[in-house]
Coordinates of C-alpha atoms in Angstrom, one line a residue:
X1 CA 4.7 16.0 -7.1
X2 CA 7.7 14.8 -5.2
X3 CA 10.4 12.2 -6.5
X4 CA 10.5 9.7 -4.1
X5 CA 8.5 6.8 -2.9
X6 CA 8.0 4.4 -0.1
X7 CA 8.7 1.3 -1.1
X8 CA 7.1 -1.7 1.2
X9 CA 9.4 -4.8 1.6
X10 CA 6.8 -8.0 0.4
X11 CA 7.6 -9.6 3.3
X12 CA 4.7 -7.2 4.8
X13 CA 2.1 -8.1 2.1
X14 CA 1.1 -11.7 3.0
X15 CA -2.0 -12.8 0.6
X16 CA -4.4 -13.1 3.1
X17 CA -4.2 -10.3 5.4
X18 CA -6.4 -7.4 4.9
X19 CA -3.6 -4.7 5.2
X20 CA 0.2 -4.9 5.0
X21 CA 1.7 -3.6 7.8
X22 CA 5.2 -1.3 7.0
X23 CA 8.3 -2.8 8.7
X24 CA 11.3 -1.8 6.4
X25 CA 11.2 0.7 4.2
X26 CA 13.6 2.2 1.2
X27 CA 13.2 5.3 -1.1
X28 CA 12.8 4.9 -4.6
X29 CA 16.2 6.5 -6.7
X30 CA 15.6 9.7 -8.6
X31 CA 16.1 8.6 -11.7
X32 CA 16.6 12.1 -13.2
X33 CA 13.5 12.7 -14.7
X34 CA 10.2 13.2 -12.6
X35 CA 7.8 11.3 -15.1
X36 CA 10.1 8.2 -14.8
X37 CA 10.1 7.9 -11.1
X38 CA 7.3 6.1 -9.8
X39 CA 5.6 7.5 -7.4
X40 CA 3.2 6.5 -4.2
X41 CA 0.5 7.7 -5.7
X42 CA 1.1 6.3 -9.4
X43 CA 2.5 3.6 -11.6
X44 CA 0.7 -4.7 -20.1
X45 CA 2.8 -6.9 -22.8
X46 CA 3.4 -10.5 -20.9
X47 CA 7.2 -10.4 -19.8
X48 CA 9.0 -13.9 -19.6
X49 CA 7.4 -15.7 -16.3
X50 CA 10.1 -17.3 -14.1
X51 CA 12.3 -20.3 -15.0
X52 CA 10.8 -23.4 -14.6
X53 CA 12.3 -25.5 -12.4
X54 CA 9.8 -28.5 -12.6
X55 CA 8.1 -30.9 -9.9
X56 CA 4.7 -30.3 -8.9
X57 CA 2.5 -33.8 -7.9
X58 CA 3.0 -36.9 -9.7
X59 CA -1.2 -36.6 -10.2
X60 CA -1.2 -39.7 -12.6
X61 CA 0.7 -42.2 -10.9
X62 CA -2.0 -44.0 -9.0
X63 CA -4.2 -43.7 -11.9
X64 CA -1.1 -45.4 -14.6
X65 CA -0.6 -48.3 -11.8
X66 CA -4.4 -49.0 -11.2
X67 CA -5.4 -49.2 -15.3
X68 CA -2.1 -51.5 -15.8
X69 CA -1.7 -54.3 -13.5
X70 CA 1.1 -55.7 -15.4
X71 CA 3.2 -52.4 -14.9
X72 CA 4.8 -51.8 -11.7
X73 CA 5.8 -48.3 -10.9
X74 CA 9.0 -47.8 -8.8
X75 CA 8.6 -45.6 -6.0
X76 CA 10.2 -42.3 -5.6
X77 CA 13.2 -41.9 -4.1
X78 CA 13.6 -39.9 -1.2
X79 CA 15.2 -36.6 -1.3
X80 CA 19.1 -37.0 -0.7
X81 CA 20.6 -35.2 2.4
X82 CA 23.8 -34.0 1.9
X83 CA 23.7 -34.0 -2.2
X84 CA 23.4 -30.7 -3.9
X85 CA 20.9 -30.7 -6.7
X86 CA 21.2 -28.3 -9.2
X87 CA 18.4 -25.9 -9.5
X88 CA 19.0 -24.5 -13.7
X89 CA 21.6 -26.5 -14.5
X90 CA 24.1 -23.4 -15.1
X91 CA 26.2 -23.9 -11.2
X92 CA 24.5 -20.8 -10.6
X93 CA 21.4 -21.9 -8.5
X94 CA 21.8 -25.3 -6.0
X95 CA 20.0 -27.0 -3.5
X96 CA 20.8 -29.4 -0.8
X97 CA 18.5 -31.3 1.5
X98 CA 19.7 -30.6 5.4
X99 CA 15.9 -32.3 6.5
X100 CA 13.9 -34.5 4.8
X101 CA 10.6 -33.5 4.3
X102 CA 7.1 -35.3 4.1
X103 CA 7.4 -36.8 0.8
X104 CA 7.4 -35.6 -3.4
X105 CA 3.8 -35.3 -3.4
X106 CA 3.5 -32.6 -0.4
X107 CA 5.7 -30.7 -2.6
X108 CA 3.9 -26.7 -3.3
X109 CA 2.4 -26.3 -6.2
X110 CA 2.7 -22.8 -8.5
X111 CA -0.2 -20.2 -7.2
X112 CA -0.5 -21.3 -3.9
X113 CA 0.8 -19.4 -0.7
X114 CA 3.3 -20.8 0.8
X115 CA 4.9 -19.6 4.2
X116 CA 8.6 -20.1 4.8
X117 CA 11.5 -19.8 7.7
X118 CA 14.3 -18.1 6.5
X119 CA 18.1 -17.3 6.9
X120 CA 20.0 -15.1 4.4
X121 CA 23.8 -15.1 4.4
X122 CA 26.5 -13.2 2.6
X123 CA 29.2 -16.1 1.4
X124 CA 31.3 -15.2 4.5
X125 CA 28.7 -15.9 6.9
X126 CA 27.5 -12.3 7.6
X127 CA 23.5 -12.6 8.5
X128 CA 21.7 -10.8 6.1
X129 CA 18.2 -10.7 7.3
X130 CA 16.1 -13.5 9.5
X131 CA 12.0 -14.0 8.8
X132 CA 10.3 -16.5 11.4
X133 CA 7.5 -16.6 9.1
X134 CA 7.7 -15.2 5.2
X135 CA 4.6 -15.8 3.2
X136 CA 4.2 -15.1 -0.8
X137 CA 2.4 -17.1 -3.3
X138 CA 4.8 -19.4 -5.6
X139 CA 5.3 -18.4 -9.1
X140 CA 4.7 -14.3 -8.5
X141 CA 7.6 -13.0 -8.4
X142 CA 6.9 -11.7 -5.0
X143 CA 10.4 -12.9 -3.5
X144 CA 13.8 -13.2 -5.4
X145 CA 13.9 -15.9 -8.1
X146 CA 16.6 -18.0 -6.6
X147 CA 13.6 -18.4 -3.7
X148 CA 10.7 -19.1 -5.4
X149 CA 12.7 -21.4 -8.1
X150 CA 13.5 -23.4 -5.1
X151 CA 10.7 -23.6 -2.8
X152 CA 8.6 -25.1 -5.9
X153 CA 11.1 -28.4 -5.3
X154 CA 11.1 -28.4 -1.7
X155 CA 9.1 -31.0 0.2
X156 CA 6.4 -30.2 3.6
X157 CA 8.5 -29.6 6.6
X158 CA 11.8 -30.2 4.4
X159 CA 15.1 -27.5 5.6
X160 CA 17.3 -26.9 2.9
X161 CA 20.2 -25.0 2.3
X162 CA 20.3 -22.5 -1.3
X163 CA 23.6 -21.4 -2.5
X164 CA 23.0 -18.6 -6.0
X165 CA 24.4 -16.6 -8.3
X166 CA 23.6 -12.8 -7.6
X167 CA 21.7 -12.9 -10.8
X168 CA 18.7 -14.5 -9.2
X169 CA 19.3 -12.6 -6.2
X170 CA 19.4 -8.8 -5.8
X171 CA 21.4 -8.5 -9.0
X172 CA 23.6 -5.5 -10.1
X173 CA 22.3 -3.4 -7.9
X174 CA 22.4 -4.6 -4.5
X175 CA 19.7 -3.8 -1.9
X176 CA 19.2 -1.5 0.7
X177 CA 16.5 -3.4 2.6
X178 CA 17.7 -6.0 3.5
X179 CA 21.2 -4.9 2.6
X180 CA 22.8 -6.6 -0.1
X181 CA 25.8 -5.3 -2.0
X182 CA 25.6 -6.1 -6.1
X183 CA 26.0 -9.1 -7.6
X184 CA 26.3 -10.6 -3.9
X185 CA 26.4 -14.2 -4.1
X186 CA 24.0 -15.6 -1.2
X187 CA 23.3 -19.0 0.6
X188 CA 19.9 -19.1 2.3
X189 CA 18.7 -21.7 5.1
X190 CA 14.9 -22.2 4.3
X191 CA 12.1 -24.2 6.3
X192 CA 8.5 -24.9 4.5
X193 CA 6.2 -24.6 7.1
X194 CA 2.6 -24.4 5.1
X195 CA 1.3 -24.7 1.1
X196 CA -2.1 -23.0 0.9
X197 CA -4.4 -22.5 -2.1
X198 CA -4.6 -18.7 -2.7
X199 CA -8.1 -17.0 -2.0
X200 CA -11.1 -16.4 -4.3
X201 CA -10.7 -13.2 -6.1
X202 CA -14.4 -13.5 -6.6
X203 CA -14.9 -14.2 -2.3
X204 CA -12.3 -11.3 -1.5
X205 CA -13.6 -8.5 0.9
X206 CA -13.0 -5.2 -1.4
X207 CA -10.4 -4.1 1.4
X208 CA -8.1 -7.3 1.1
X209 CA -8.6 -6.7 -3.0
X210 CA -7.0 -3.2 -2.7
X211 CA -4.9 -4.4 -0.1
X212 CA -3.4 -7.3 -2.1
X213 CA -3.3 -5.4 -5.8
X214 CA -1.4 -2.4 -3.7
X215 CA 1.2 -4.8 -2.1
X216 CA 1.3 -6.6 -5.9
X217 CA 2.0 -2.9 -7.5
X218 CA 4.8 -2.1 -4.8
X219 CA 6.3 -5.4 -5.5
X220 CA 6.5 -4.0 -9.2
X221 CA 7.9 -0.8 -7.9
X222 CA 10.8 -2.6 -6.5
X223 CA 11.5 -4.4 -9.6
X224 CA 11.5 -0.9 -11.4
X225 CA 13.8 0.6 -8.8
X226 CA 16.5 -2.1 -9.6
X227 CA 15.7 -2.1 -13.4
X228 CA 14.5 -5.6 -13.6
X229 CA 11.2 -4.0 -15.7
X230 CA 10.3 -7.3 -17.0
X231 CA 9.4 -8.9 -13.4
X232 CA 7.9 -4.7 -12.8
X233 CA 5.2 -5.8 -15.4
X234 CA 4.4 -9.0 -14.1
X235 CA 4.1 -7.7 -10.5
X236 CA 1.8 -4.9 -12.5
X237 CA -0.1 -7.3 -14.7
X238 CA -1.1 -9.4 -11.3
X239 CA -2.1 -6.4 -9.4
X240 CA -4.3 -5.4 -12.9
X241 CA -5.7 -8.9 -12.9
X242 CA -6.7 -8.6 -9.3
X243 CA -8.3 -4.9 -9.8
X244 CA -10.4 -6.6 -12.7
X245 CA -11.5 -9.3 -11.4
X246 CA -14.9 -9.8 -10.7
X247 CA -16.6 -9.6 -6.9
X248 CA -19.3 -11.7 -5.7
X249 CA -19.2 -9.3 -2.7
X250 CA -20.9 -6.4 -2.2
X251 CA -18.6 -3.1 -2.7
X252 CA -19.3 0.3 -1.9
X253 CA -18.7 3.3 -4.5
X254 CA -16.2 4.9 -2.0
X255 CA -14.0 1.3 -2.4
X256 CA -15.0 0.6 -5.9
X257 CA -13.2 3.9 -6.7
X258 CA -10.1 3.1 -5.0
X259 CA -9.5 0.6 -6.0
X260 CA -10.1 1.8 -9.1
X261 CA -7.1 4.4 -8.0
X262 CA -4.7 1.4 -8.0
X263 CA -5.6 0.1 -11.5
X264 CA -4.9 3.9 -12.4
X265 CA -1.7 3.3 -10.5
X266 CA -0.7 0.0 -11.9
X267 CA -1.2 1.0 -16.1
X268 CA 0.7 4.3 -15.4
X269 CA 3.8 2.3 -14.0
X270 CA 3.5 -0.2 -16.4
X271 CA 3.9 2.2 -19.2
X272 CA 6.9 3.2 -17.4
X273 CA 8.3 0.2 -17.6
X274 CA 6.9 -1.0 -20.9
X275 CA 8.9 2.2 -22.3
X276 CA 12.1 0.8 -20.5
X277 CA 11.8 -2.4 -22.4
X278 CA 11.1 0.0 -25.7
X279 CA 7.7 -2.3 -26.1
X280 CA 6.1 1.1 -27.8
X281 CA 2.9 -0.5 -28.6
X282 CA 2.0 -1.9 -25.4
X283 CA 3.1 1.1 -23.3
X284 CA 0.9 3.2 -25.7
X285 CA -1.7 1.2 -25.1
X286 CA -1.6 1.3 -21.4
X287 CA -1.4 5.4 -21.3
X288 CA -4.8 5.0 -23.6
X289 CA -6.1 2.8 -20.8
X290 CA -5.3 5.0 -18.1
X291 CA -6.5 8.5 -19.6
X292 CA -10.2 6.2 -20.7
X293 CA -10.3 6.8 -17.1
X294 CA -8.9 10.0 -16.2
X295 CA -8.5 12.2 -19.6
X296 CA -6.4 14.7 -17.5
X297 CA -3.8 12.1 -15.6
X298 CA -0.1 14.4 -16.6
X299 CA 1.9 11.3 -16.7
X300 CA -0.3 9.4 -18.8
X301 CA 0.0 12.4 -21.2
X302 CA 3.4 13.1 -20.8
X303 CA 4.4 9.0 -21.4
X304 CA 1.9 9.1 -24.7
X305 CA 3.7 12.1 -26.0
X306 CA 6.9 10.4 -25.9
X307 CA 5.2 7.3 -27.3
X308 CA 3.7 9.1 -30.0
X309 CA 7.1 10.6 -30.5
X310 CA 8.8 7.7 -31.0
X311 CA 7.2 6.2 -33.4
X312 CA 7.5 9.0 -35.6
X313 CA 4.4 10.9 -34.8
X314 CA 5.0 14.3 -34.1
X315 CA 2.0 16.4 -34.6
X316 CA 0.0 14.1 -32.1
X317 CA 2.8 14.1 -29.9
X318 CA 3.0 17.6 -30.1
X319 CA -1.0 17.9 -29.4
X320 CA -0.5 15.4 -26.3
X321 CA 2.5 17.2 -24.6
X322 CA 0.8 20.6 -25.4
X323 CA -2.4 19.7 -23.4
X324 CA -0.3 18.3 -20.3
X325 CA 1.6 21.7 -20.4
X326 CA -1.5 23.2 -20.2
X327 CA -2.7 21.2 -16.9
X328 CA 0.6 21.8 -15.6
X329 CA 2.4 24.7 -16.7
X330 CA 5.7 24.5 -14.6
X331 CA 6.6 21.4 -15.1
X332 CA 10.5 21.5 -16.4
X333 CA 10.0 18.0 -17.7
X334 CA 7.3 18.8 -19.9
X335 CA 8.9 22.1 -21.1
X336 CA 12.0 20.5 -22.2
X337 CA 10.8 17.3 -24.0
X338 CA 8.0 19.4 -25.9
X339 CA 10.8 21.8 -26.7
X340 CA 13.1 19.0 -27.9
X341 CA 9.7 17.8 -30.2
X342 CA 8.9 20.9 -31.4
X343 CA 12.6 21.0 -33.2
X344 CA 12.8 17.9 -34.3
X345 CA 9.7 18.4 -36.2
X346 CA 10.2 21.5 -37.4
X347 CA 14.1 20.1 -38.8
X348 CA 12.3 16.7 -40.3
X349 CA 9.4 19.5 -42.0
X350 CA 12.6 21.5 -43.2
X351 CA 14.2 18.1 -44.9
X352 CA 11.2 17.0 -46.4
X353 CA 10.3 19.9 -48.3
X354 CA 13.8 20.4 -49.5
X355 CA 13.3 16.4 -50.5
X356 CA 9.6 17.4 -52.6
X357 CA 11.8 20.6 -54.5
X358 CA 14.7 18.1 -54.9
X359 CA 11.8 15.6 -56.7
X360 CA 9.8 18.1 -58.2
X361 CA 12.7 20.3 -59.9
X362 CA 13.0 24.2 -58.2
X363 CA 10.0 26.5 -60.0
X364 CA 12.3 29.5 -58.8
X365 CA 14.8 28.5 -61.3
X366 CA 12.3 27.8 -64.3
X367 CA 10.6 30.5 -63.7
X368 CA 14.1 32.7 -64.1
X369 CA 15.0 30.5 -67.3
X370 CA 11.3 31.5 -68.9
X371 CA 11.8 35.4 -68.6
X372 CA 14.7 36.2 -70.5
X373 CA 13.4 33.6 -73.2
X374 CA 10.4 35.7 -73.3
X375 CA 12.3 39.6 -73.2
X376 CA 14.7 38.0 -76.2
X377 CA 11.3 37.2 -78.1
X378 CA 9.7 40.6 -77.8
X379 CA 13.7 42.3 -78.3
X380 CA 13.4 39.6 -81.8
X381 CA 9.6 41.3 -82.3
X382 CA 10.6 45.2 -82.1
X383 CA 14.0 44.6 -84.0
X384 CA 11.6 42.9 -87.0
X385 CA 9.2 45.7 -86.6
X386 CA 11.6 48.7 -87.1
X387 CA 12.9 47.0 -90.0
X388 CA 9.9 46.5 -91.8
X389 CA 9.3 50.2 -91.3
X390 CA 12.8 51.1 -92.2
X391 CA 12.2 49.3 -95.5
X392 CA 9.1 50.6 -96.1
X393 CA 10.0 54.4 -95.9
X394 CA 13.3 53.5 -98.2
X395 CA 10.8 52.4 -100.8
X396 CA 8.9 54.9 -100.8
X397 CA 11.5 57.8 -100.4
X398 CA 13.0 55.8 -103.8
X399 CA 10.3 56.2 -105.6
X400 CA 9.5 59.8 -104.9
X401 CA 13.7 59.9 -106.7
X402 CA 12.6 58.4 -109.6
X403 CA 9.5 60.6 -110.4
X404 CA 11.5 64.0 -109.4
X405 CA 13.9 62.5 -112.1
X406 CA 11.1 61.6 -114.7

């Protein structure tokens, strides 16, 4: 297995294209330990969805001002050019209007595709990267957040300029593709060209299913790479959601089992991250979903063994990591966290007996009491026993005295 994946950039997984084509690409980090890299060919718990920033249609306005005649309803008021609104309320996240757009109501809802123009800039004006046309659908997490927080409040045809915190950019660790150094502080000139509703899951060709769970998963592989495993499962939990979903359209066995591949590949990962976050239960639950469908996946076993391990249960754990060595007998990783297992349980066996003698007294030591209480008992026995002779034979040598006398 090797220790590095291709990682596509989402700006290649629009929602409605069969395939993704690759443009950029980075490698994921070895994080040191092979089963916690994911991997091309691998990787549930609900992590926190994406601040809410608000707006969305005004559906009941017409409806308020029709039932009431007395009420009058004041009209929006345009967006501001010029003002900077602020996004979270924190300084960290701002807006400002450079074009009006068409109006509050043309405003993109959450779930729906949306395709953007966009300009990212370092603070000192260096271009970061430049998309003509960026499509993702709203509320995913398939862009940064400081993007899709924003977008949700921007208006048809509206240009706005975005000013963030790195923190709802590429964070701590920077990025490679595009490149972004940590906590970078960005400003980002953005165009909304189109809002679409997202496609029937049910209506989906079994090619743009797979395609569209597999540029979900990488989405969650990104998210792992920079340790954001919270956003990782919700990328993973879509892609899972997409996999499951059922299909009005006819699908061969040959697709039907990939893309039951990438729901393999999706509740592996997850784990992953679900062990990350140290949600035990759930990632224990995911490495049971995965070996339901392949009893031999190695990373499914290995991750179960140090679930089971954990939470205290060592024998199983043992059992697990025992029958992934078995599949895979040089594997280092496996070696050395079975061997790590193996003497941990052996110490906690070796403190609880000494625990059960510590309760139960130490039958060595009663035992050693008993035996010289029962050797001083037959000494006392003999000792009476030869005295009662020794009596006896006085008497009777005395009285053999007296007759010789008489």
């Amino acid at each position: 297995m090797t220790d590095k994946e291709e990682i596509m950039d989402i700006s290649d997984c629009p929602e409605n294209v069969p395939a993704a084509k690759k443009i950029g690409k980075t490698s994921l980090l070895d994080s040191g330990e092979d089963f916690e890299v994911l991997y091309e060919e691998d990787i549930d718990d609900d992590p926190p969805p994406l601040e809410d920033a608000g707006g969305g249609k005004e559906k009941n306005a017409e409806e308020s001002s029709k039932t009431n005649a007395d009420v009058t309803t004041e009209p929006e008021p345009p967006a501001q050019i010029d003002e900077w609104l602020e996004v979270l309320g924190n300084g960290q996240l701002k807006k400002k209007v450079l074009q009006a757009g068409e109006g509050r109501d043309s405003r993109p809802q959450k779930g729906q595709n949306v395709k953007v123009q966009l300009k990212t800039f370092l603070m000192d004006g260096t271009l970061v990267e430049e998309q003509s046309e960026l499509s993702f659908t709203l509320g995913d997490g398939d862009v940064i957040q400081a993007l899709d927080l924003t977008v949700q409040l921007m208006e048809m045809k509206e240009k706005a300029l975005i000013e963030t915190n790195g923190k709802y950019a590429y964070g701590a660790r920077g990025s490679n593709e595009p490149e972004v150094p940590p906590d970078a502080e960005l400003s980002m000139e953005v165009e909304l060209l189109e809002a679409t509703d997202a496609p029937d899951l049910e209506l989906l060709s079994p090619a743009d299913k797979i395609a569209l769970a597999a540029c979900k998963r990488k989405r969650g592989n990104v998210y792992y790479q920079r340790g954001d495993y919270a956003f990782a499962v919700n990328s993973y939990s879509i892609a899972l959601q997409i996999t499951e979903s059922s299909s009005k359209v006819d699908i061969s066995p040959e697709e039907e089992s990939e893309l039951m591949d990438v729901k393999v590949m999706c509740l592996n990962n997850m784990a992953a991250s679900q062990l990350k976050l140290d949600h035990h239960d759930a990632a224990l639950k995911s490495c049971v979903s995965v070996l339901a469908h392949d009893p031999d996946n190695i990373k499914a076993l290995f991750r179960m063994g140090k679930v089971l391990a954990l939470q205290g249960e060592y024998t199983e754990a043992i059992q697990t990591l025992r029958k992934a060595l078995k599949l895979e007998p040089r594997n280092k990783t496996i070696h050395a966290e079975l061997s790590k297992l193996v003497k941990k349980h052996s110490e906690q066996k070796g403190a609880e007996q000494a625990m059960y003698k510590k309760m139960l007294g130490n039958p060595s030591n009663s035992s050693s009491t008993e035996k010289p209480q029962d050797k001083s008992s037959w000494g006392f026995s003999w000792k009476w026993l030869f005295g009662a002779t020794a009596i006896a034979i006085g008497g009777v040598a005395l009285s053999v005295v007296i007759a010789a006398k008489n």
